Coordinates of C-alpha atoms and ligand atoms in Angstrom, one line a residue:
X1 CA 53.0 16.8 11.6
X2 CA 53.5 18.2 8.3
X3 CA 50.5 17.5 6.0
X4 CA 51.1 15.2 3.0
X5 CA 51.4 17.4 -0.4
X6 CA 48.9 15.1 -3.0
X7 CA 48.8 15.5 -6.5
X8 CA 47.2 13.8 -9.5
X9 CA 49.7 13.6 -12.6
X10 CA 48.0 13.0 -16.2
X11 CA 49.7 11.9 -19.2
X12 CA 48.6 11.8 -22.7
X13 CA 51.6 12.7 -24.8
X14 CA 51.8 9.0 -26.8
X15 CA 49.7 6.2 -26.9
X16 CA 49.1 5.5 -23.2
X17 CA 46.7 7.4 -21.1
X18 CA 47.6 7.6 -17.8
X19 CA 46.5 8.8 -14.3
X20 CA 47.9 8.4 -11.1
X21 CA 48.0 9.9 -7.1
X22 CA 51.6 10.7 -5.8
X23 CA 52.2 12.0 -2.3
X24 CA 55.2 13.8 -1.5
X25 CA 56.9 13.2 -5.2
X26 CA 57.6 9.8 -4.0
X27 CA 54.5 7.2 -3.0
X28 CA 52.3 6.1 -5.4
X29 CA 48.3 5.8 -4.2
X30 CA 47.3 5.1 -7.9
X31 CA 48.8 4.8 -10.8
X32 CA 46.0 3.6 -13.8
X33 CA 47.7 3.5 -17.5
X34 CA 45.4 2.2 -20.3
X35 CA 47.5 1.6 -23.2
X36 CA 46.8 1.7 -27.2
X37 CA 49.4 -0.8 -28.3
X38 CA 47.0 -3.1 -29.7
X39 CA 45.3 -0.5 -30.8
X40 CA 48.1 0.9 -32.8
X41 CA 50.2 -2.9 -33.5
X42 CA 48.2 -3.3 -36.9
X43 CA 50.1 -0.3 -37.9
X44 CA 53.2 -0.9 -36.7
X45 CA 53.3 2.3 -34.8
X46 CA 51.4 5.1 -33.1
X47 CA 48.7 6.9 -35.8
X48 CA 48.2 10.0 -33.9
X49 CA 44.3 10.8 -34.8
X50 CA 43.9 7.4 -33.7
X51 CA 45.6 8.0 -30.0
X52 CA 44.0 11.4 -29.7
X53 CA 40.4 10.3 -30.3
X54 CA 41.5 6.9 -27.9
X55 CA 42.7 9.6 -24.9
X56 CA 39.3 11.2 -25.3
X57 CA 37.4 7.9 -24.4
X58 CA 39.6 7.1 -22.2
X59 CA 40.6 10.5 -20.2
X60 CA 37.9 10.6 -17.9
X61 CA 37.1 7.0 -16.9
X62 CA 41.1 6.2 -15.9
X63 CA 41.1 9.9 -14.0
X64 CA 38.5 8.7 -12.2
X65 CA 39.9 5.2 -11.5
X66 CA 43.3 6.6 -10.1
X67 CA 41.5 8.9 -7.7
X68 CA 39.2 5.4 -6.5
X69 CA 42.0 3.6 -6.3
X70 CA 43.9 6.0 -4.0
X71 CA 40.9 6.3 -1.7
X72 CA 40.4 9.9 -2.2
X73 CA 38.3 12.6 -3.9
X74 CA 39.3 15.0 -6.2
X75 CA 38.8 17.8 -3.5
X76 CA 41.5 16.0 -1.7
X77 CA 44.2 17.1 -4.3
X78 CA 46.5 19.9 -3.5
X79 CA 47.1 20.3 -7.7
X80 CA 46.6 19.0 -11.1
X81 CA 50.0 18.2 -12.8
X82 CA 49.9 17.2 -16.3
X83 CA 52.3 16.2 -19.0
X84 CA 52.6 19.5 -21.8
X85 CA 55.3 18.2 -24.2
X86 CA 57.4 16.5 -25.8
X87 CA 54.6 14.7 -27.6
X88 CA 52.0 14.6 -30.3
X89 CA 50.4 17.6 -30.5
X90 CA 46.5 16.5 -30.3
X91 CA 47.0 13.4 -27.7
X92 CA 49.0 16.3 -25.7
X93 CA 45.6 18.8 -26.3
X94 CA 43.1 15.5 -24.4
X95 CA 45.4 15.3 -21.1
X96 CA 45.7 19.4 -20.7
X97 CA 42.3 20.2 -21.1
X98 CA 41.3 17.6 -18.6
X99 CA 43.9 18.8 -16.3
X100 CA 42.6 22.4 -16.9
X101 CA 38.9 21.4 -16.4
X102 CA 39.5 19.9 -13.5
X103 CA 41.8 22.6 -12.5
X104 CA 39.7 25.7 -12.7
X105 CA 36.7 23.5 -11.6
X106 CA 38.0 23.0 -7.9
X107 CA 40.1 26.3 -8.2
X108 CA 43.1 24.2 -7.8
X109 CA 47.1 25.0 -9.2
X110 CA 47.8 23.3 -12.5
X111 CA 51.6 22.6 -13.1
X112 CA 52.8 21.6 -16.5
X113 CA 55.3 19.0 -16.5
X114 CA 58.1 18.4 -19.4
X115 CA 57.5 14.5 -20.1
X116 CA 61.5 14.1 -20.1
X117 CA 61.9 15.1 -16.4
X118 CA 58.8 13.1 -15.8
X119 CA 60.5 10.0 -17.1
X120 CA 63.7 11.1 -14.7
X121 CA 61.3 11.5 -11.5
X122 CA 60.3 7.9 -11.8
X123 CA 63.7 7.1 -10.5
X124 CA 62.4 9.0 -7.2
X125 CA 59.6 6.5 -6.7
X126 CA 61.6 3.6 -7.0
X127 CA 64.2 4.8 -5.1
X128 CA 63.0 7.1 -2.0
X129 CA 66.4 7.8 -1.0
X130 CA 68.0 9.6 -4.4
X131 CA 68.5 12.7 -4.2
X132 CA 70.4 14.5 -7.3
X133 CA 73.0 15.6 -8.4
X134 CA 73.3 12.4 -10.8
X135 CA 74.0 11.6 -14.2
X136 CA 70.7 10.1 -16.0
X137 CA 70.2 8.6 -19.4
X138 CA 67.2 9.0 -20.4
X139 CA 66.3 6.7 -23.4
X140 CA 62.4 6.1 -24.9
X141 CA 60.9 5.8 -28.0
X142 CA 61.1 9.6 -28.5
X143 CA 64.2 10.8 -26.9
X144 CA 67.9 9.8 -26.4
X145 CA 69.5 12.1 -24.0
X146 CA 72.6 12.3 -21.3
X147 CA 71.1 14.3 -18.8
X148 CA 73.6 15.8 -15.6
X149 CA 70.6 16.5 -13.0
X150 CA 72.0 19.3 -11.3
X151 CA 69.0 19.7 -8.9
X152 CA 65.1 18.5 -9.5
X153 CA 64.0 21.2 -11.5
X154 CA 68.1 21.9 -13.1
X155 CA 69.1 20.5 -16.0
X156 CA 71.9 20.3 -18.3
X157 CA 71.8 18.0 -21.7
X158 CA 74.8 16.6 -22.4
X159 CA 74.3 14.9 -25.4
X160 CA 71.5 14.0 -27.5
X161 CA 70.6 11.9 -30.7
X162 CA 70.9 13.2 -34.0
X163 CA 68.7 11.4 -35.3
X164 CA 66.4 8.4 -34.4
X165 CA 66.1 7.9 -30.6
X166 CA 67.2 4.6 -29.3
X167 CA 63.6 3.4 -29.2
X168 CA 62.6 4.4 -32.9
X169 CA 65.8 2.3 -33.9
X170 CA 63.9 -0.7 -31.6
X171 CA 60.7 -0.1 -33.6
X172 CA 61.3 0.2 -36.7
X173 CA 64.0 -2.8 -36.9
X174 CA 61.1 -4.7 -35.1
X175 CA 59.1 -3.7 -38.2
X176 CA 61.4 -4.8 -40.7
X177 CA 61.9 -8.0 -38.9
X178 CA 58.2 -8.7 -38.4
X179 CA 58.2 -8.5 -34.7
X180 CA 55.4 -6.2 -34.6
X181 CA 55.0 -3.0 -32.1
X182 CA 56.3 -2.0 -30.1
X183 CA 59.9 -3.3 -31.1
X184 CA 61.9 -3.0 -28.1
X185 CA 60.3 -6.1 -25.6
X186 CA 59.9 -8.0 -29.0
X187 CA 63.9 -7.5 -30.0
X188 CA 64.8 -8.0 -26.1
X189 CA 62.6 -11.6 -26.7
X190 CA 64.5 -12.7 -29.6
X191 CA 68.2 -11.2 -28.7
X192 CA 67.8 -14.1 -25.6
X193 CA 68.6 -16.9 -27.9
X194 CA 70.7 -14.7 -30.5
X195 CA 74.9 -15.0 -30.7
X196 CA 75.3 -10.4 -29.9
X197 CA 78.9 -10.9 -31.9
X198 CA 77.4 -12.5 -35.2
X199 CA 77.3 -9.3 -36.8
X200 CA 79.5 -6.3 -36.2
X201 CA 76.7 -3.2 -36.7
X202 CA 78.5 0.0 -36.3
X203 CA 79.0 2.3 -33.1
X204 CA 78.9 6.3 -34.2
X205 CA 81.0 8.2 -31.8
X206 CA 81.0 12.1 -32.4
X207 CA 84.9 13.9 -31.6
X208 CA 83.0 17.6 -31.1
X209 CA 80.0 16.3 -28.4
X210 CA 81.5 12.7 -27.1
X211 CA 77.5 12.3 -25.5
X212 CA 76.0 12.6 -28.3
X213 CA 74.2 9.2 -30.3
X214 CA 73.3 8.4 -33.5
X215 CA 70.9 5.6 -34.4
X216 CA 70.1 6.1 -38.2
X217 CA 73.1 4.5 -39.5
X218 CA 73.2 1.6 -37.0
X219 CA 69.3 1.4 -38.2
X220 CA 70.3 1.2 -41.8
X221 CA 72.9 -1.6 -41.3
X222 CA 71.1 -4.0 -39.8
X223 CA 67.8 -3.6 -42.6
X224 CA 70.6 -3.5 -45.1
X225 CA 71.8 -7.2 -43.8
X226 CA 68.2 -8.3 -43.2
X227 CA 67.5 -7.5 -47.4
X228 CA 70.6 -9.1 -48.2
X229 CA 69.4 -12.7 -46.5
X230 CA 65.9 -11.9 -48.1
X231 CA 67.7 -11.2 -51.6
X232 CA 69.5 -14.1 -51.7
X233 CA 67.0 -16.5 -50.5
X234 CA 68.3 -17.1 -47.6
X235 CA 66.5 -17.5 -44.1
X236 CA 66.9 -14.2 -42.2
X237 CA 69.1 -15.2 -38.6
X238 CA 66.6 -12.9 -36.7
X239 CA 68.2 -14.1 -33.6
X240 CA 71.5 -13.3 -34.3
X241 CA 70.3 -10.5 -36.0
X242 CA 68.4 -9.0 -32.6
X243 CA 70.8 -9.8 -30.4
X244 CA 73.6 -8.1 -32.7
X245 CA 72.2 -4.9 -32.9
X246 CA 70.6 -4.5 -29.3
X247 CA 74.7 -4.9 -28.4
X248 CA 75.7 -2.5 -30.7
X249 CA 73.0 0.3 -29.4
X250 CA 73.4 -0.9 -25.1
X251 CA 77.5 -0.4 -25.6
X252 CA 76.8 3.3 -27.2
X253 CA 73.9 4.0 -23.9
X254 CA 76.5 2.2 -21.5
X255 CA 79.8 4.0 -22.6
X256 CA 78.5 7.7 -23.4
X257 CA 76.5 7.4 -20.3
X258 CA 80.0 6.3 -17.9
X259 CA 82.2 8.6 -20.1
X260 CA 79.8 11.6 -18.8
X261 CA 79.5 10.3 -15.3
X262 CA 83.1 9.8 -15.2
X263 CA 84.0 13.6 -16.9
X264 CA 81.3 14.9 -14.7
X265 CA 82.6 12.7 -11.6
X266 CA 79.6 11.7 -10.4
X267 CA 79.1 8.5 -8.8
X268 CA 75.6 8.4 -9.4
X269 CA 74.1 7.3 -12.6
X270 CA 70.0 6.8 -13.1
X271 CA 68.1 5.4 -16.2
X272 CA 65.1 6.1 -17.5
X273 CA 62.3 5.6 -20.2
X274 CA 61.1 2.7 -22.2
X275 CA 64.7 1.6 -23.9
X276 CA 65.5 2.0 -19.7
X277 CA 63.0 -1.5 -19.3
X278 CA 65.9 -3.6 -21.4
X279 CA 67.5 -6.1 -19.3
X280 CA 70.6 -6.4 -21.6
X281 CA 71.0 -2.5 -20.8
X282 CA 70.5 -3.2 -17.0
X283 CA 72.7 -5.4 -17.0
X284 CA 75.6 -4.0 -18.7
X285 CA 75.4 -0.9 -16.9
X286 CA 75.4 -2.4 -13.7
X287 CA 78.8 -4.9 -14.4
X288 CA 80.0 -1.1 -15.5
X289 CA 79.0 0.8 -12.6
X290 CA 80.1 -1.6 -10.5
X291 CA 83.4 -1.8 -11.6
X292 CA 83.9 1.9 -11.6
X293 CA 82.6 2.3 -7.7
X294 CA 79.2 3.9 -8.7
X295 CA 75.9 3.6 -8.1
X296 CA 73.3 2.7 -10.6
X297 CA 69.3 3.2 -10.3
X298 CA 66.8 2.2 -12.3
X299 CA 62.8 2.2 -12.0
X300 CA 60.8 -1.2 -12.2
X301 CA 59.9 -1.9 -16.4
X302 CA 56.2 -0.3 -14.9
X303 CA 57.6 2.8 -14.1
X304 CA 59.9 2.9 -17.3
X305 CA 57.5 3.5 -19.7
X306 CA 54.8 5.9 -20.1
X307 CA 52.5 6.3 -16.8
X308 CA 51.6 9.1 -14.8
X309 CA 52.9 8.6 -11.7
X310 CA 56.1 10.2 -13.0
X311 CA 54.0 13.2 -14.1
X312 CA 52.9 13.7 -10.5
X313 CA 56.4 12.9 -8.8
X314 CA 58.1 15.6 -11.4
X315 CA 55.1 18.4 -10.8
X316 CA 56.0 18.1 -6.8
X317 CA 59.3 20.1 -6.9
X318 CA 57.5 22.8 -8.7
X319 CA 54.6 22.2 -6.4
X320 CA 56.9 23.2 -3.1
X321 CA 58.0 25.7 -5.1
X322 CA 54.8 27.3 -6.0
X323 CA 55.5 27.4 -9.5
X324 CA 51.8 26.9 -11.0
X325 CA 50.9 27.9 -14.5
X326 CA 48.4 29.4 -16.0
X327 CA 44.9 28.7 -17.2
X328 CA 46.4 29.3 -21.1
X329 CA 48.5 26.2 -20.7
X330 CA 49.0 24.6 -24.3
X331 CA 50.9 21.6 -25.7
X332 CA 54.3 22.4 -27.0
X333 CA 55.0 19.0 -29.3
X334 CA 59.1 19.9 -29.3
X335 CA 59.5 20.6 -25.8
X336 CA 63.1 20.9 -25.1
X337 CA 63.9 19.8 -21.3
X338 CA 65.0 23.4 -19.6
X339 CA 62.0 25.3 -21.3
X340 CA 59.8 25.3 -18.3
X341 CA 60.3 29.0 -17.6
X342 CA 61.9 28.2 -14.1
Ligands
LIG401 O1 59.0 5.9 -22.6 P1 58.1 5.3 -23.6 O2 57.0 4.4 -23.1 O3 57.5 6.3 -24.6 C1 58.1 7.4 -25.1 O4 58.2 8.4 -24.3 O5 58.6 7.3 -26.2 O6 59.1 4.4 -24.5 C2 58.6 3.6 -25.5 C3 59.8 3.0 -26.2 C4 59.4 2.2 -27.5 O7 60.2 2.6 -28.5 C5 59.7 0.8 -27.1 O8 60.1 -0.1 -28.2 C6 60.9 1.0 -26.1 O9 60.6 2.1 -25.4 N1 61.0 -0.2 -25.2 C7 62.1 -1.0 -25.1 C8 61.8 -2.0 -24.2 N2 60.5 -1.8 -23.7 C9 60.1 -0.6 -24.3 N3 63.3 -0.9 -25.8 C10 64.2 -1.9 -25.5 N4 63.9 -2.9 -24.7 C11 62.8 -3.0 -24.0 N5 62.6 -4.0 -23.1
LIG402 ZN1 58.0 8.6 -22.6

């Protein structure tokens, strides 16, 4: 029988630290993520000294929580994966040099891991079966992007934000609103009991790359409206207000992402990252996909946002494919998805 391929995934690129045990790409032994949001809710948002010098407390005790919890030792693991970009640049720096340490300790292959396809893999966890080639959106509090997942380590963006990414536009209306961080759960909350036609915020559609969003005028709309209740005296419909805008930015994800499956004819489509964890955006792609004979996936809300278990399942294509890298590993904060040096 052929032996099971094990890796431990770290993540450190945000404001959750993250370890987890993955066989095969696909089941999870251990997946530990201590998160910073409270830490980082005073603010309103993630104060990068503050997560770096968090993911050095934190580093070691959750590494060695997800390798208890998977009923293992470290001498067990076939390689180290670990999450090298996109991210901030000194919470990146705590997860590498674990993974390095740990790496050269037990003379064991390191594989960097682009936090983009990470978020992509963690469709392979929930759903053993998918295979690509599928359309993903990937959507988080950093990124907006159509992805066409050609293979699992080939890529081709197909549109990308301009500006804010969908989650930023979650966060900082949140903030404006006084919903606290992280916006998007707290916006979801509030959209329940909201009418999502009260206000007509605007959809930017672009002629030259039909994929690609913009968030920064939607964004300024809806603060605009929110100062003009305020200015006037008025109590601010937050409500309405939530529910408005989270249906103006869920029909720009739902119809870029169909109009690419549909150019692309693939009758696959996948979602991923935090903004992925929305039910309104579930929802509505589902009624779509359904209507146009495809099928959608989607992780569980645990597997949406930041963890390492999707580290782990991304680094085990590379993994069969023996491509390591080397000891010099660093953090590149603007990793574009392709740059891996495949
Ligand atoms: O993937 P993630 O954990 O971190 C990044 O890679 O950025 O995504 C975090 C983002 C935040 O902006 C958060 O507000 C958003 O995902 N988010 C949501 C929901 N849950 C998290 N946005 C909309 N609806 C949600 N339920
Ligand atoms: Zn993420």
């Amino acid at each position: 029988m052929k032996k099971d391929i094990i890796l431990l995934g770290i993540e450190s690129s945000c404001d959750e630290t993250s370890a987890a045990v993955v066989t095969n790409g696909r089941r999870v032994l251990s997946n530990i993520i201590a998160t910073q949001v409270k830490l980082h809710a005073e603010y309103g948002g993630v104060v990068p000294e503050i997560a770096s010098r968090k993911h050095v407390e934190l580093i070691i005790p959750v590494i060695d929580k997800a390798i208890k919890e998977a009923g293992i030792t470290l001498n067990d693991v076939d390689a180290i994966s670990v999450t090298y970009g996109p991210g901030l640049v000194g919470t990146l720096l705590v997860g590498i040099s674990a993974a390095k340490a740990i790496a050269f300790s037990l003379d064991k292959p390191l594989i960097a891991v682009n936090h983009i396809e990470g978020h992509i893999a963690a469709n392979y966890i929930s759903s053993p079966e998918l295979e690509p080639p599928f359309i993903c959106l990937v959507a988080s509090g950093g990124h907006s992007h159509i992805v066409h997942v050609k293979g699992y380590r080939d890529f081709a963006v197909l549109g990308r934000t301009r500006d804010d990414a969908a989650g930023e536009a979650f966060d900082k209306i949140a903030r404006v609103l006084g919903l606290g961080y992280p916006g998007g759960p707290a916006i979801e909350k509030e959209a329940v009991s909201g009418n999502p036609e009260a206000f007509s915020f605007p959809r930017v559609k672009f002629s030259d790359v039909p994929y690609d969003f913009s968030f920064s005028g939607l964004k300024t709309a809806v603060i605009n409206t929110v100062h003009q209740f305020e200015q006037k005296r008025m109590p601010v419909p937050v409500a309405d207000i939530c529910a408005s805008f989270q249906n103006a930015v869920v029909d720009v994800l739902v119809g870029n992402t169909l109009s690419a499956a549909l150019e692309y004819k693939s009758n696959v489509i996948c979602i991923a990252g935090g903004v992925a964890a929305n039910s309104a955006l579930r929802k509505r792609m589902s009624e779509k996909c359904l209507k146009n004979g495809i099928s959608l996936y989607y992780p569980p809300v645990s597997l949406c946002t930041d963890n390492a278990a999707m580290v782990a399942s991304a680094a085990y294509f590379y993994y069969i494919d023996e491509k390591w890298s080397a000891n010099d590993l660093n953090a590149v904060p603007g990793l574009k998805l392709n740059e891996n040096g495949i």
